[in-house]
């Protein structure tokens, strides 16, 4: 994951080498539910979750199932081409998440490589860290164990619940439905920091207002603005970056 909360840091972005790939994120401090990036002031990240609710009988619900149309994008096409693509799409829809959002996250996090991360516990297509995996499975009563962490179908389900939660936090802060790009900021930096970035009206604001200078330096983001961060991530996500995460 090139600059990946735990899903974990998930932006220790594990990507295939590309000439214009964004810098790789090197985790520094574990953060619940998001990448291990240290926020400004040396905090260890956010521990709160979104407004999801746990269903009964071992199932979990976030919001209503996704009912919108799926955005066509290179990332979506790439997801559909995977052997687990249809299962991942169904998992996103059941969690109330736009499949195009899940696809965009998989593109940025790993280019659909089901691999581990050398610098953190992040693993799989959506680079979910051990702590975030455990927390999400427990919170929503999902039927997975550590043995499922290398199963892309299980990863997609867990990632979809995380995305739904983080996008709810972003929406609560901005008062508007979260876009895929805004939700990814929460996925990378944690829900509170991601929500603050989404609510920032001045795109020329230095990114180090919200993320520690050390973390930015470690990942080649020193001197970046909020707008530069969003622009870089949008270029990596493609056309799906502006898609809304939920349908209602």
Short mmCIF file of C-alpha atoms in Angstrom, two decimals:
data_model
loop_
_atom_site.label_atom_id
_atom_site.label_comp_id
_atom_site.label_asym_id
_atom_site.label_seq_id
_atom_site.Cartn_x
_atom_site.Cartn_y
_atom_site.Cartn_z
CA UNK A 1 0.00 0.00 0.00
CA UNK A 2 1.90 3.12 -1.23
CA UNK A 3 1.40 6.61 1.64
CA UNK A 4 -2.18 2.84 3.73
CA UNK A 5 -6.10 2.83 9.45
CA UNK A 6 -5.55 -0.69 9.77
CA UNK A 7 -7.81 -1.15 8.11
CA UNK A 8 -5.11 -0.87 9.28
CA UNK A 9 -2.29 1.24 7.92
CA UNK A 10 -3.20 0.19 5.68
CA UNK A 11 -1.44 2.52 3.74
CA UNK A 12 1.62 0.91 4.03
CA UNK A 13 0.56 0.91 0.46
CA UNK A 14 1.70 -2.33 -1.11
CA UNK A 15 1.57 -1.62 -4.76
CA UNK A 16 3.13 -3.04 -7.82
CA UNK A 17 5.98 -0.82 -8.95
CA UNK A 18 4.70 2.01 -11.09
CA UNK A 19 6.44 5.00 -12.49
CA UNK A 20 4.03 7.46 -10.92
CA UNK A 21 2.91 5.50 -7.87
CA UNK A 22 2.32 7.46 -4.69
CA UNK A 23 4.88 7.04 -1.91
CA UNK A 24 4.62 3.95 0.27
CA UNK A 25 3.24 4.46 3.73
CA UNK A 26 5.41 3.24 6.54
CA UNK A 27 3.39 2.54 9.69
CA UNK A 28 4.60 4.19 12.86
CA UNK A 29 1.94 3.87 15.57
CA UNK A 30 -0.82 1.24 15.55
CA UNK A 31 -4.24 2.81 15.16
CA UNK A 32 -7.51 1.02 15.76
CA UNK A 33 -9.37 0.58 12.55
CA UNK A 34 -6.94 2.41 10.34
CA UNK A 35 -3.39 2.75 9.12
CA UNK A 36 -0.66 3.13 11.66
CA UNK A 37 0.06 6.75 10.97
CA UNK A 38 0.72 9.13 13.81
CA UNK A 39 -1.65 12.07 13.88
CA UNK A 40 -0.49 15.59 14.64
CA UNK A 41 0.36 15.94 18.30
CA UNK A 42 1.67 12.40 18.58
CA UNK A 43 -1.68 10.74 19.14
CA UNK A 44 -2.03 7.08 18.37
CA UNK A 45 -5.05 7.45 16.19
CA UNK A 46 -8.77 7.10 16.60
CA UNK A 47 -10.47 4.46 18.66
CA UNK A 48 -14.03 5.34 17.89
CA UNK A 49 -15.97 3.67 15.11
CA UNK A 50 -18.73 4.86 12.85
CA UNK A 51 -22.44 4.62 13.54
CA UNK A 52 -22.85 1.04 12.40
CA UNK A 53 -25.00 -1.29 14.42
CA UNK A 54 -24.56 -4.98 15.04
CA UNK A 55 -27.35 -7.20 13.90
CA UNK A 56 -28.65 -10.29 15.64
CA UNK A 57 -27.82 -13.96 15.20
CA UNK A 58 -24.17 -13.32 14.48
CA UNK A 59 -24.76 -11.04 11.54
CA UNK A 60 -24.02 -7.38 11.22
CA UNK A 61 -25.66 -4.52 9.45
CA UNK A 62 -24.32 -1.09 8.73
CA UNK A 63 -26.92 0.80 6.75
CA UNK A 64 -29.42 -0.37 4.17
CA UNK A 65 -28.01 -2.68 1.50
CA UNK A 66 -26.48 -0.89 -1.47
CA UNK A 67 -29.16 -0.24 -4.08
CA UNK A 68 -27.46 2.25 -6.36
CA UNK A 69 -25.92 1.65 -9.75
CA UNK A 70 -22.29 0.55 -9.87
CA UNK A 71 -19.82 3.06 -11.27
CA UNK A 72 -17.82 1.74 -14.19
CA UNK A 73 -14.11 2.28 -13.59
CA UNK A 74 -10.79 0.57 -14.17
CA UNK A 75 -10.72 -0.45 -10.51
CA UNK A 76 -14.21 -1.95 -10.76
CA UNK A 77 -13.23 -3.88 -13.88
CA UNK A 78 -10.13 -5.15 -12.08
CA UNK A 79 -12.21 -6.35 -9.13
CA UNK A 80 -14.73 -8.08 -11.38
CA UNK A 81 -11.86 -9.90 -13.10
CA UNK A 82 -10.70 -11.50 -9.85
CA UNK A 83 -11.84 -15.02 -8.97
CA UNK A 84 -13.43 -13.61 -5.80
CA UNK A 85 -14.84 -10.54 -7.54
CA UNK A 86 -18.52 -11.46 -7.46
CA UNK A 87 -18.31 -12.46 -3.79
CA UNK A 88 -16.54 -9.21 -2.91
CA UNK A 89 -19.17 -7.17 -4.72
CA UNK A 90 -21.95 -9.02 -2.89
CA UNK A 91 -20.20 -8.40 0.45
CA UNK A 92 -20.01 -4.67 -0.25
CA UNK A 93 -23.66 -4.49 -1.28
CA UNK A 94 -24.78 -6.40 1.82
CA UNK A 95 -22.83 -3.98 4.03
CA UNK A 96 -24.47 -1.01 2.33
CA UNK A 97 -21.28 -0.01 0.53
CA UNK A 98 -20.85 0.95 -3.10
CA UNK A 99 -18.86 -1.89 -4.73
CA UNK A 100 -16.95 0.75 -6.68
CA UNK A 101 -15.65 2.09 -3.35
CA UNK A 102 -14.42 -1.33 -2.27
CA UNK A 103 -12.81 -1.74 -5.69
CA UNK A 104 -11.03 1.62 -5.48
CA UNK A 105 -9.64 0.78 -2.04
CA UNK A 106 -8.33 -2.56 -3.30
CA UNK A 107 -6.62 -0.83 -6.20
CA UNK A 108 -4.85 1.71 -3.99
CA UNK A 109 -4.01 -0.69 -1.18
CA UNK A 110 -2.51 -3.58 -3.12
CA UNK A 111 -3.41 -3.58 -6.82
CA UNK A 112 -5.36 -6.72 -5.86
CA UNK A 113 -2.31 -8.57 -4.57
CA UNK A 114 -3.29 -10.87 -1.70
CA UNK A 115 -0.08 -10.37 0.25
CA UNK A 116 1.24 -9.38 3.66
CA UNK A 117 3.06 -6.20 4.62
CA UNK A 118 6.70 -6.29 5.67
CA UNK A 119 6.39 -3.31 8.01
CA UNK A 120 3.10 -4.02 9.80
CA UNK A 121 0.47 -6.69 10.46
CA UNK A 122 -1.54 -5.45 7.47
CA UNK A 123 -2.49 -8.29 5.16
CA UNK A 124 -4.48 -9.06 2.05
CA UNK A 125 -6.05 -7.19 -0.82
CA UNK A 126 -7.43 -4.49 1.48
CA UNK A 127 -4.41 -4.52 3.81
CA UNK A 128 -6.30 -4.96 7.07
CA UNK A 129 -4.15 -5.03 10.19
CA UNK A 130 -4.56 -7.70 12.83
CA UNK A 131 -6.06 -5.33 15.38
CA UNK A 132 -8.61 -3.91 12.99
CA UNK A 133 -9.54 -7.37 11.75
CA UNK A 134 -10.12 -8.62 15.29
CA UNK A 135 -12.08 -5.51 16.31
CA UNK A 136 -14.32 -5.57 13.25
CA UNK A 137 -15.04 -9.30 13.37
CA UNK A 138 -15.93 -8.98 17.05
CA UNK A 139 -18.01 -5.82 16.71
CA UNK A 140 -20.18 -7.15 13.89
CA UNK A 141 -20.22 -10.82 14.81
CA UNK A 142 -18.66 -11.82 11.51
CA UNK A 143 -17.97 -15.57 11.11
CA UNK A 144 -14.20 -15.31 10.59
CA UNK A 145 -11.00 -16.28 12.40
CA UNK A 146 -7.34 -15.52 11.82
CA UNK A 147 -7.28 -18.39 9.36
CA UNK A 148 -9.53 -16.33 7.08
CA UNK A 149 -7.19 -13.34 6.89
CA UNK A 150 -5.71 -14.62 3.63
CA UNK A 151 -9.16 -15.27 2.13
CA UNK A 152 -10.07 -12.37 -0.21
CA UNK A 153 -13.80 -13.03 0.14
CA UNK A 154 -13.59 -12.72 3.93
CA UNK A 155 -11.30 -9.70 3.55
CA UNK A 156 -13.87 -8.00 1.33
CA UNK A 157 -16.60 -8.54 3.91
CA UNK A 158 -14.50 -7.17 6.78
CA UNK A 159 -13.24 -4.26 4.68
CA UNK A 160 -16.79 -3.37 3.64
CA UNK A 161 -17.89 -3.10 7.27
CA UNK A 162 -14.91 -0.90 8.06
CA UNK A 163 -15.60 1.34 5.08
CA UNK A 164 -19.27 1.69 6.04
CA UNK A 165 -18.29 2.69 9.58
CA UNK A 166 -15.65 5.20 8.53
CA UNK A 167 -17.83 6.79 5.87
CA UNK A 168 -20.54 7.29 8.51
CA UNK A 169 -18.02 9.16 10.66
CA UNK A 170 -17.04 11.35 7.72
CA UNK A 171 -20.68 12.06 6.85
CA UNK A 172 -21.50 12.96 10.45
CA UNK A 173 -18.73 15.55 10.35
CA UNK A 174 -19.45 17.09 6.95
CA UNK A 175 -23.23 16.76 6.90
CA UNK A 176 -23.00 15.27 3.42
CA UNK A 177 -22.77 11.73 2.00
CA UNK A 178 -19.13 10.64 1.98
CA UNK A 179 -17.36 10.12 -1.30
CA UNK A 180 -14.98 7.24 -1.91
CA UNK A 181 -12.05 9.65 -1.79
CA UNK A 182 -13.13 11.12 1.55
CA UNK A 183 -13.72 7.68 3.05
CA UNK A 184 -10.26 6.60 1.98
CA UNK A 185 -8.75 9.42 4.00
CA UNK A 186 -10.43 7.84 7.03
CA UNK A 187 -9.25 4.39 5.99
CA UNK A 188 -5.68 5.63 5.81
CA UNK A 189 -5.45 8.05 8.73
CA UNK A 190 -8.30 6.92 10.99
CA UNK A 191 -11.92 8.11 11.11
CA UNK A 192 -11.46 11.29 13.13
CA UNK A 193 -8.51 12.54 11.08
CA UNK A 194 -10.19 11.46 7.86
CA UNK A 195 -13.35 13.33 8.82
CA UNK A 196 -11.31 16.44 9.59
CA UNK A 197 -9.65 16.27 6.18
CA UNK A 198 -13.04 15.91 4.50
CA UNK A 199 -14.39 18.92 6.40
CA UNK A 200 -11.38 21.10 5.55
CA UNK A 201 -12.61 23.79 3.16
CA UNK A 202 -9.18 25.21 2.33
CA UNK A 203 -7.42 22.66 0.15
CA UNK A 204 -4.17 24.59 0.50
CA UNK A 205 -4.05 23.74 4.21
CA UNK A 206 -0.83 21.85 5.05
CA UNK A 207 -1.47 18.16 5.59
CA UNK A 208 0.70 18.29 8.71
CA UNK A 209 -2.12 20.17 10.42
CA UNK A 210 -3.75 16.74 10.75
CA UNK A 211 -0.94 14.20 10.32
CA UNK A 212 2.43 14.25 12.07
CA UNK A 213 5.39 15.69 10.19
CA UNK A 214 7.36 12.55 10.98
CA UNK A 215 4.78 10.28 9.38
CA UNK A 216 4.60 12.51 6.34
CA UNK A 217 8.38 12.59 5.99
CA UNK A 218 8.60 8.81 6.29
CA UNK A 219 6.20 8.48 3.39
CA UNK A 220 7.41 11.19 1.06
CA UNK A 221 4.53 13.53 1.82
CA UNK A 222 6.43 16.36 3.49
CA UNK A 223 5.10 19.71 2.37
CA UNK A 224 1.91 18.25 0.97
CA UNK A 225 -1.37 20.09 1.26
CA UNK A 226 -4.77 18.54 1.87
CA UNK A 227 -5.60 19.18 -1.76
CA UNK A 228 -2.40 17.54 -2.98
CA UNK A 229 -3.15 14.46 -0.92
CA UNK A 230 -6.66 14.17 -2.33
CA UNK A 231 -5.46 14.82 -5.86
CA UNK A 232 -2.83 12.09 -5.62
CA UNK A 233 -5.24 9.53 -4.19
CA UNK A 234 -7.91 10.42 -6.75
CA UNK A 235 -5.48 9.84 -9.61
CA UNK A 236 -4.69 6.40 -8.23
CA UNK A 237 -8.34 5.48 -7.70
CA UNK A 238 -9.54 6.65 -11.07
CA UNK A 239 -13.10 7.63 -11.92
CA UNK A 240 -14.56 5.85 -8.90
CA UNK A 241 -13.01 8.33 -6.46
CA UNK A 242 -16.00 10.69 -6.64
CA UNK A 243 -18.61 7.95 -6.17
CA UNK A 244 -20.72 8.06 -3.02
CA UNK A 245 -20.00 5.28 -0.53
CA UNK A 246 -23.62 4.64 0.41
CA UNK A 247 -26.87 4.84 -1.52
CA UNK A 248 -28.97 6.47 1.13
#
